[in-house]
Coordinates of C-alpha atoms and ligand atoms in Angstrom, one line a residue:
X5 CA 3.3 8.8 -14.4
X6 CA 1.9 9.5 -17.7
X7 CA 3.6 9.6 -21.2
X8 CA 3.9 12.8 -22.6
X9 CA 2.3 12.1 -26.0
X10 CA 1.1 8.6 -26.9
X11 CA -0.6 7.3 -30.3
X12 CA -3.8 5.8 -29.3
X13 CA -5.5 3.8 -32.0
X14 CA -9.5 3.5 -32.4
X15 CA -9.7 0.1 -33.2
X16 CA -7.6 -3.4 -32.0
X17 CA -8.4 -5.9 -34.8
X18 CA -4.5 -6.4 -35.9
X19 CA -4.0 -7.0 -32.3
X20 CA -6.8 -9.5 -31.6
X21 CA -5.5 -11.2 -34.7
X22 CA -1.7 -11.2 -33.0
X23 CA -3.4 -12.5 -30.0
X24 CA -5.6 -15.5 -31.4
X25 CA -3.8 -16.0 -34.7
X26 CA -2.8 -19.9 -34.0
X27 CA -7.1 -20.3 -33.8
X28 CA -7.9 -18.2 -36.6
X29 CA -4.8 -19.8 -38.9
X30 CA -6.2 -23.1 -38.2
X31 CA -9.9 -22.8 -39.0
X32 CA -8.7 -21.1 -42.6
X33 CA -6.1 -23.6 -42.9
X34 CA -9.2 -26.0 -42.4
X35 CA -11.3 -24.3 -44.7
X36 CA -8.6 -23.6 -47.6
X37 CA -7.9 -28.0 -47.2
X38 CA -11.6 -28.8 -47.4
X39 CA -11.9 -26.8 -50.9
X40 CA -15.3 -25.7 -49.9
X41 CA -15.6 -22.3 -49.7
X42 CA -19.2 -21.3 -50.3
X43 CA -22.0 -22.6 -48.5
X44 CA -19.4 -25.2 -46.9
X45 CA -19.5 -26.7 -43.7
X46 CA -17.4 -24.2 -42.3
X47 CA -20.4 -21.9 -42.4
X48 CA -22.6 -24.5 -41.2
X49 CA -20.4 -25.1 -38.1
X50 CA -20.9 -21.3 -37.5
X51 CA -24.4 -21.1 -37.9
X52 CA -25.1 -23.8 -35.2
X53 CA -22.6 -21.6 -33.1
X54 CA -24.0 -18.5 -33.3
X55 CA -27.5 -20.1 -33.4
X56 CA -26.8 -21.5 -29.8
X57 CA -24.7 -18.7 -28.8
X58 CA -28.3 -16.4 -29.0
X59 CA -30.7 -19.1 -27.8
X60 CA -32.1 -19.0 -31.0
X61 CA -33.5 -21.7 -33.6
X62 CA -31.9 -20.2 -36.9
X63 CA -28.7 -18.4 -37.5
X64 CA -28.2 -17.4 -41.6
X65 CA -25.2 -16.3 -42.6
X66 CA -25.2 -13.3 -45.6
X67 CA -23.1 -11.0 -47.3
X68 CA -23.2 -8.0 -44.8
X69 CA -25.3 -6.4 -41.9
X70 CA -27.5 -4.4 -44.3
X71 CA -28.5 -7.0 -46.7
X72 CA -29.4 -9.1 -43.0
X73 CA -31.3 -6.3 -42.6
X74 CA -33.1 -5.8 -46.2
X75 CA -33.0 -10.1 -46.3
X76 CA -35.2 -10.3 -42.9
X77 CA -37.3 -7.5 -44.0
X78 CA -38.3 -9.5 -47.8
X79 CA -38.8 -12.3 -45.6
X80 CA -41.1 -10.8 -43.3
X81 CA -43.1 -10.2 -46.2
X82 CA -42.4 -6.1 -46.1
X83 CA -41.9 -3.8 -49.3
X84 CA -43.6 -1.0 -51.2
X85 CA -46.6 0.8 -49.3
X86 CA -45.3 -1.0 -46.0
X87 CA -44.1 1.8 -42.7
X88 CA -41.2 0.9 -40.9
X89 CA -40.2 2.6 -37.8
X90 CA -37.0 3.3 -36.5
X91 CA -34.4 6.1 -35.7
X92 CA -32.0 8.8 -37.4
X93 CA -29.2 8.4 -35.1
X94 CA -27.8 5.6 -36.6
X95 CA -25.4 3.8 -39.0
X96 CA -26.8 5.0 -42.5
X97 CA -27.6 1.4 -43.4
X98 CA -30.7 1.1 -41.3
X99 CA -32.6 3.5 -43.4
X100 CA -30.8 2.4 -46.6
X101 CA -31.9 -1.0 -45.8
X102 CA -35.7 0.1 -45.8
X103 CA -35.4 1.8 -48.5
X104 CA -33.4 -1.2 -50.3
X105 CA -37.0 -3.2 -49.9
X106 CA -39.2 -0.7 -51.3
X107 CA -40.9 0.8 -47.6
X108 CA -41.0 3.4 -45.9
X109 CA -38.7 4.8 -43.5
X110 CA -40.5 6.5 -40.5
X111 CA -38.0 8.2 -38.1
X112 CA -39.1 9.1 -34.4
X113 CA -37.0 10.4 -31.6
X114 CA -34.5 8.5 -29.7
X115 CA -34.5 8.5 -25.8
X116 CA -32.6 11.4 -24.1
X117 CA -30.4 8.9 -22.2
X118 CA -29.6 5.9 -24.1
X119 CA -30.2 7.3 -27.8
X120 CA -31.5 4.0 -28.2
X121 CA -35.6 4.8 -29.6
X122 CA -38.2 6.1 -27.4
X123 CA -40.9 3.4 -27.2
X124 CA -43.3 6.7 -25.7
X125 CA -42.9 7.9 -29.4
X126 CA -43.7 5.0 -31.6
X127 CA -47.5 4.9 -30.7
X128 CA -47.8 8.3 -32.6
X129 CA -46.1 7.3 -35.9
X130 CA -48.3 3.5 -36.0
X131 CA -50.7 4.2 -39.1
X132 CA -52.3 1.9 -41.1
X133 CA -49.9 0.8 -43.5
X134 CA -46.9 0.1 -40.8
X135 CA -45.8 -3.2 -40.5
X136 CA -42.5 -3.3 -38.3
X137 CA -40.6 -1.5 -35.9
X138 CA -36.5 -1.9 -36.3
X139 CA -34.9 -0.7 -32.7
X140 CA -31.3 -0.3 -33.1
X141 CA -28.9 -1.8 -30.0
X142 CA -26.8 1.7 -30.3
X143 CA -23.3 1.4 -29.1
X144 CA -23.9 -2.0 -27.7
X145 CA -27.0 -1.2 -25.3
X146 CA -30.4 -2.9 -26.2
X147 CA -33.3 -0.8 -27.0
X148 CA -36.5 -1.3 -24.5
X149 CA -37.3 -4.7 -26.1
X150 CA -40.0 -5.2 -23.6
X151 CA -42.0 -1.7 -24.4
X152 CA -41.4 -2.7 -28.4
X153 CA -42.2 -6.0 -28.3
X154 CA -45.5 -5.2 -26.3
X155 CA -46.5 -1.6 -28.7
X156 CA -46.1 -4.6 -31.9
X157 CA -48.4 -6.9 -30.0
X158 CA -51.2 -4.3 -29.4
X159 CA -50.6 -3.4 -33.3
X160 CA -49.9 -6.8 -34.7
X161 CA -46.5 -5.6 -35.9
X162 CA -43.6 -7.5 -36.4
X163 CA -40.0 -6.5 -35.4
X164 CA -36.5 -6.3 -36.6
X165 CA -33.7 -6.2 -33.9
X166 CA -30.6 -4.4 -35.9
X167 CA -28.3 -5.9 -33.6
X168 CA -25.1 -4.5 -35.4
X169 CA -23.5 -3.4 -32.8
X170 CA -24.6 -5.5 -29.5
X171 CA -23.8 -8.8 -29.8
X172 CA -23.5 -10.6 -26.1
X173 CA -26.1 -7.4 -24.6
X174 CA -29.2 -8.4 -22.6
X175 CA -31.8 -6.5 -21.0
X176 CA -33.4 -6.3 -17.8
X177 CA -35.0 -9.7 -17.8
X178 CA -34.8 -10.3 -21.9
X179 CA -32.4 -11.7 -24.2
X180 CA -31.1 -10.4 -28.2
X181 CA -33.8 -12.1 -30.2
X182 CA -36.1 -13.3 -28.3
X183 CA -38.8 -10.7 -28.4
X184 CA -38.3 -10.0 -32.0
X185 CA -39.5 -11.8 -35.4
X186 CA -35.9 -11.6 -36.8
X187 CA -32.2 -10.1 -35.5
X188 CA -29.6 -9.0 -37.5
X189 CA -25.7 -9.1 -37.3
X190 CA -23.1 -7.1 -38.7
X191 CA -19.8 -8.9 -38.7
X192 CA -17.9 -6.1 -40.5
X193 CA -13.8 -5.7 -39.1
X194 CA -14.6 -3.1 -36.6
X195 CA -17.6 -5.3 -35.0
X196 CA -17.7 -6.7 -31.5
X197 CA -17.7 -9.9 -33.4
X198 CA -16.0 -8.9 -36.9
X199 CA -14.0 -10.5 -39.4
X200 CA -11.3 -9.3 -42.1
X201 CA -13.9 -8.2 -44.3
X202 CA -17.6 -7.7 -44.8
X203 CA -20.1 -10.2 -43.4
X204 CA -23.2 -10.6 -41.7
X205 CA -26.4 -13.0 -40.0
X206 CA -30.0 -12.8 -39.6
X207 CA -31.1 -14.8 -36.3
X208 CA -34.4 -15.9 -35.4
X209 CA -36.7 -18.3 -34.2
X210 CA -39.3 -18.2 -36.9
X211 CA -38.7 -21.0 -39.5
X212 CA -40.3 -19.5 -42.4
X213 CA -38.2 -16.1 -41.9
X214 CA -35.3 -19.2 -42.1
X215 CA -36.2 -20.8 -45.0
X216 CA -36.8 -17.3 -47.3
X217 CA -34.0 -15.7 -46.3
X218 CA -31.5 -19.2 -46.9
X219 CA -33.2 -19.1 -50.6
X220 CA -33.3 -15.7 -51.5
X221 CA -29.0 -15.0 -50.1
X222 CA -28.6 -18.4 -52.9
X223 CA -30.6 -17.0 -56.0
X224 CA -33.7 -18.2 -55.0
X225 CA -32.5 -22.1 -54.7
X226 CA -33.6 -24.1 -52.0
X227 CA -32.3 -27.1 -54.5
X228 CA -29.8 -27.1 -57.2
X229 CA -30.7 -25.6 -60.1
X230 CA -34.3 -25.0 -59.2
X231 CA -34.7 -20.8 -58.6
X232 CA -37.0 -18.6 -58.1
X233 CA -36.0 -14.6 -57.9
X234 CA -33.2 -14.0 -55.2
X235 CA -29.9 -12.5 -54.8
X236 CA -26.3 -13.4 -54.4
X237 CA -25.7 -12.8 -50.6
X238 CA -23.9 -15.8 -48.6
X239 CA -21.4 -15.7 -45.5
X240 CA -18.5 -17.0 -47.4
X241 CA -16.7 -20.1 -45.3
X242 CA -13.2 -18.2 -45.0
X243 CA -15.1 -15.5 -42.7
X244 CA -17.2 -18.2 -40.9
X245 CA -14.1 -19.7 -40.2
X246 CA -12.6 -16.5 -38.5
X247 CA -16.1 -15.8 -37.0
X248 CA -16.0 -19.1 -35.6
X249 CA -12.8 -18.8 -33.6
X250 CA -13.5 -15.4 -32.6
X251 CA -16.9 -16.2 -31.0
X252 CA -15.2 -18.5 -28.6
X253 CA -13.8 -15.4 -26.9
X254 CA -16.8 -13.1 -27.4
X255 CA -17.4 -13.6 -23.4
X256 CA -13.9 -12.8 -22.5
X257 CA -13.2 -9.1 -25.0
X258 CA -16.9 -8.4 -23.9
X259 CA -15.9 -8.3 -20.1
X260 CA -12.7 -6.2 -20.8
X261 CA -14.5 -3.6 -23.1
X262 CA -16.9 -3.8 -19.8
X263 CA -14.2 -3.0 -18.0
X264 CA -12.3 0.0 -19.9
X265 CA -15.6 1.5 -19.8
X266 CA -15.8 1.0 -16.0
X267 CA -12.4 2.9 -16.1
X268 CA -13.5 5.3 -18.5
X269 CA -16.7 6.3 -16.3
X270 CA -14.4 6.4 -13.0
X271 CA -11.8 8.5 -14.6
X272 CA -14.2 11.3 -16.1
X273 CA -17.1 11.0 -14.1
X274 CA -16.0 14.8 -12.5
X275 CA -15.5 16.2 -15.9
X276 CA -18.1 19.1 -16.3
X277 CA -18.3 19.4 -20.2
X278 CA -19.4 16.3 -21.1
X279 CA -21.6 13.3 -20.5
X280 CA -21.2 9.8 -20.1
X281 CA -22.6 7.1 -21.6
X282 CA -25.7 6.0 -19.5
X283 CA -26.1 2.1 -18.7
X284 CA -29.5 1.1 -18.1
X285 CA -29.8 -0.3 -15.0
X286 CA -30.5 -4.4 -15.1
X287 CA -28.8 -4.5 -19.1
X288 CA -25.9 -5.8 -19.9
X289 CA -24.1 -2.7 -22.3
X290 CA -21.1 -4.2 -24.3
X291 CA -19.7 -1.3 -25.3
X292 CA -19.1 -1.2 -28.9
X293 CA -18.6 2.1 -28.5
X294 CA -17.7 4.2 -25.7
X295 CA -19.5 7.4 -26.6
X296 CA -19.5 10.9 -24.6
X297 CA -21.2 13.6 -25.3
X298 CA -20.3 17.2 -24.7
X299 CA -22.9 19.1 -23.1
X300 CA -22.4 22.2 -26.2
X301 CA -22.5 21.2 -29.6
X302 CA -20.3 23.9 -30.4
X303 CA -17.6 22.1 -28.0
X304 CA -17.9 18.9 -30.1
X305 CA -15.3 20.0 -32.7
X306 CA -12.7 21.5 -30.3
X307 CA -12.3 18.3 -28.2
X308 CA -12.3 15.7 -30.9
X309 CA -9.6 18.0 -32.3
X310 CA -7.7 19.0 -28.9
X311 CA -7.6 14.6 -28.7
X312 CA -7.0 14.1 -32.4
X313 CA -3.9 16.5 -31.8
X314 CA -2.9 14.5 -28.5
X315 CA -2.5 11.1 -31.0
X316 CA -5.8 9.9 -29.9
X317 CA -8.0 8.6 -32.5
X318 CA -11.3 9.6 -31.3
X319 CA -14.3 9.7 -33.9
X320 CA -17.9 10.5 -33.6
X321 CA -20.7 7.8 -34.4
X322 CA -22.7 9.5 -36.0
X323 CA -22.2 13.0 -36.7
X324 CA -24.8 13.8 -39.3
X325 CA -28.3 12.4 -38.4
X326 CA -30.0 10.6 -41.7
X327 CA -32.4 12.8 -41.9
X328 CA -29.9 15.9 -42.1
X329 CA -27.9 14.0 -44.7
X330 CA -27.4 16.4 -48.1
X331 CA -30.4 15.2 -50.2
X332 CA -32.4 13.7 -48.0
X333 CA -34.1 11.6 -48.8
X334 CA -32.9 10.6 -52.2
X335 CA -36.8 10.7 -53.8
X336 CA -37.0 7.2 -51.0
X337 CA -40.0 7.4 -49.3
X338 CA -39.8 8.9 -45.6
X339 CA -42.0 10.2 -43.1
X340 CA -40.9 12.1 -39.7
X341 CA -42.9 12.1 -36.6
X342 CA -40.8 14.9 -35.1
X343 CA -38.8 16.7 -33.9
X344 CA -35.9 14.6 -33.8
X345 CA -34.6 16.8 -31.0
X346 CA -32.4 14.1 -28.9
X347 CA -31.5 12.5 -32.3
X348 CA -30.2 16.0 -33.7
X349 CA -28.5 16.3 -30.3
X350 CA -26.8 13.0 -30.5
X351 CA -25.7 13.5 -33.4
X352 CA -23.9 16.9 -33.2
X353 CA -22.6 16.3 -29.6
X354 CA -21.0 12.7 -29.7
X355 CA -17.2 11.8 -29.7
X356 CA -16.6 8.5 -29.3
X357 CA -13.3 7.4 -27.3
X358 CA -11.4 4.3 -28.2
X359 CA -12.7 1.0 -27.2
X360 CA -11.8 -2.4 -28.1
X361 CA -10.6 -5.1 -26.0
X362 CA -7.0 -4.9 -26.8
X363 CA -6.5 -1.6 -24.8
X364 CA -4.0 -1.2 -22.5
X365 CA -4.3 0.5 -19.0
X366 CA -1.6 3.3 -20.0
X367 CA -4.0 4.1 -23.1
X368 CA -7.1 4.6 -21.5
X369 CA -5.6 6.7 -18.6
X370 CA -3.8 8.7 -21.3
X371 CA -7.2 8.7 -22.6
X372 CA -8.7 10.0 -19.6
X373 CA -6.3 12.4 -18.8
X374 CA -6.3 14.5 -22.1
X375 CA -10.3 14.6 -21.8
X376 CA -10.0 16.0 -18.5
X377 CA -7.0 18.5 -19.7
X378 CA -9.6 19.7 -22.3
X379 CA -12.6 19.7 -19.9
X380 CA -10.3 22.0 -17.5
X381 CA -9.6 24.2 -20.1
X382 CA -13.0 24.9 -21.2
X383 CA -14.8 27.0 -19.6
Ligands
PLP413 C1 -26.5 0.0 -36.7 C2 -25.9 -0.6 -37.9 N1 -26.8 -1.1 -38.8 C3 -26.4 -1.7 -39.9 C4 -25.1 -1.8 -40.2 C5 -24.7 -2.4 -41.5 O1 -23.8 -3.4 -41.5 P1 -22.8 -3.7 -42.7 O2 -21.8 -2.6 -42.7 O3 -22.2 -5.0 -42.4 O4 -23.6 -3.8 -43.9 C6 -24.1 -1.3 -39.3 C7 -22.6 -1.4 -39.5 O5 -21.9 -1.2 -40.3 C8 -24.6 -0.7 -38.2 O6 -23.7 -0.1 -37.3

C-alpha cells in the first residue's frame, strides 16, 4: 500500500554523500594534509582514473563542463569564421560554449526518438567554413557516434562529444570517446559523476588536444613562469578528491539508475498521455535523466503541476529550446537548418521524473502511481 502523500526529491547528492562519506572524508582529509591543492597530485591521481575509466590516453581536468567544452574547441584549432554543428534541445552551455570561442553555432533537428541529433540532418547544414560537429549524449544516451563519426570523415571534420550527462553510456558496438577528437565532462553536483561544486574534464586520445588544453586551463604555462595567452580553468584537488571516490562506484549508482528506469518503464508503460524515454537498442542509456514526454504540449504544464502538488519534484530538461530563448541569439553568430520541429517538441513536452541512485522503491512507485492518477484523469 501506498503512502498518501510523500515528498519526493529530484536529486540524491546529500544521500550519496551519507552513504560514501567515510571515502569522500578521507580523500579530502588526504588532500587538506598534503597542502597541495591546485594542480596537486590529487588531480593527477584522478586524471589517470578517469583516463582509464574511458579507454582513453588523456583525461584534463578544468574548471566546469563548458569551459571543457570551449577549452577542446581552442585546441582543436576552432574560432571566428569556423561552423559548428549541433542541437537546440540542450543545456544552454553547448551553444554558449561555441559562441565563447568566437564560431558559429549551427542548430539542426534532433531525432524524433532519442532527441539525441539526427545524423540524416547534418549533411545539409556541412558548408565550407564548418569545422566540427558536437552531438550531445542527452539524458545519458549516446548520440549515433558511428553515423557522426563517418559524415566527419567524408568532410574531414573533427568532433566534440559533450558528454555532460553520459558518463559510463556505450553504443551499439562503440565506446564514449573513441570516435571523437575530444570528449567533455561535466562534473557539476547534480552529474552522474558530480562533486560539491563546479567541475569538469576534456578526454581524448589526441596528444596535441592534451597538451593545449593543460596550457591554456594554467595561463598558458607549460613551465613555470613561461606563458603564453591562456586562462585560469583547473580541476581544483579538493573536487578531484571527491571525484575520485565517487568514480569507484560509478558502475554500481549506474546499474540502479538502470534499474529505477526499468521500474519506471514497467509501471507507466500503459499510460496513454505520455511517452517514454526510448533506449536504443544495443546502447547502454545511463539515465541521467528519466524524461517523459506528454503526447500534448498543452498537457505538459498540468502534470508537472498535478506532481509538483503531490510533493514530487519533477522538472523539465529543457523547456525553452536555445533558439526560442528571449534574444536570441545575443548578436552571436547562428545559423538554423530548420525546422527544429522534434527539438521545439522536446522542448515543450518534457517532464523529467526523479532519478538518482539513492531512490527508494516506495518513491518511484509513488512516482508511478501519481503519473498514472494524472494520465487517468486526462482525457
Ligand atoms: C549537455 C550539457 N553541456 C554542457 C554543460 C555544462 O557543464 P557545466 O555546468 O559544468 O559548465 C551541461 C551541464 O551543466 C550540460 O548538461
Amino acid at each position: 500500500m501506498l503512502a498518501t502523500k510523500m515528498s519526493v526529491a529530484f536529486y540524491g547528492h546529500v544521500r550519496q554523500y551519507h552513504n560514501i562519506q567515510a571515502e569522500i572524508d578521507a580523500n579530502i582529509r588526504e588532500v587538506l594534509e598534503s597542502g597541495q591543492y591546485v594542480l596537486g597530485p590529487m588531480l593527477k591521481r584522478f586524471e589517470q582514473e578517469l583516463a582509464d575509466f574511458h579507454a582513453a590516453k588523456y583525461a584534463i581536468g578544468v574548471g566546469n563542463g563548458t569551459d571543457a567544452l570551449w577549452l577542446a574547441f581552442k585546441a582543436l584549432g576552432i574560432g571566428p569564421g569556423d561552423e559548428c554543428i549541433t542541437t537546440t534541445n540542450t543545456f544552454f552551455a553547448t551553444a554558449e560554449a561555441i559562441w565563447i570561442s568566437g564560431a558559429t553555432a549551427v542548430f539542426v533537428d534532433c531525432d524524433a526518438r532519442t532527441n539525441c541529433i539526427d545524423p540524416s540532418k547534418i549533411e545539409a547544414a556541412i558548408t565550407a567554413r564548418t569545422k566540427v560537429l558536437v552531438p550531445v549524449h542527452l539524458y545519458g544516451q549516446c548520440a549515433d557516434m558511428k553515423a557522426i563519426r563517418n559524415i566527419a570523415h567524408k568532410y574531414n571534420l573533427r568532433v566534440v562529444e559533450d558528454n555532460a550527462q553520459a558518463i559510463g553510456a556505450c553504443g551499439d558496438g562503440f565506446k564514449i570517446a573513441e570516435l571523437s577528437d575530444a570528449t567533455t565532462i561535466s562534473f557539476i553536483t547534480q552529474k552522474n559523476l558530480g562533486t560539491f561544486g563546479d567541475g569538469g574534464a576534456v578526454i581524448t586520445n589526441n596528444s596535441e588536444v592534451d597538451r593545449i588544453v593543460r596550457r591554456l586551463r594554467n595561463h598558458g604555462s607549460e613551465k613555470r613562469s613561461c606563458h603564453g595567452m591562456g586562462y585560469n580553468s583547473r580541476l581544483d584537488d579538493l573536487h578531484a578528491g571527491v571525484l575520485s571516490a565517487k568514480l569507484k562506484h560509478i558502475e554500481e549508482w549506474t546499474r540502479l539508475r538502470r534499474k529505477w528506469a526499468a521500474r519506471y518503464r514497467a509501471g507507466l508503460a500503459g499510460a496513454r498521455n505520455i511517452k517514454l524515454p526510448h533506449e536504443t537498442p544495443g546502447y547502454r542509456h545511463v539515465f541521467h535523466l528519466y524524461v517523459i514526454e506528454t503526447r500534448l504540449p498543452e498537457h505538459r504544464d498540468q502534470l508537472l503541476q498535478f506532481l509538483n502538488d503531490e510533493g514530487i519534484d519533477a522538472k523539465c530538461h529543457y523547456p525553452i529550446a536555445i533558439h526560442q530563448q528571449t534574444g536570441y541569439p545575443w548578436r552571436q553568430q547562428a545559423r538554423i537548418l530548420g525546422p527544429l520541429t522534434n527539438s521545439e517538441r522536446n522542448a515543450a513536452c518534457c517532464v523529467s521524473l526523479p532519478m538518482f541512485p539513492e531512490l527508494t522503491e516506495e518513491e518511484v512507485d509513488y512516482t508511478v502511481a501519481k503519473v498514472l492518477e494524472w494520465d487517468r484523469r486526462t482525457p
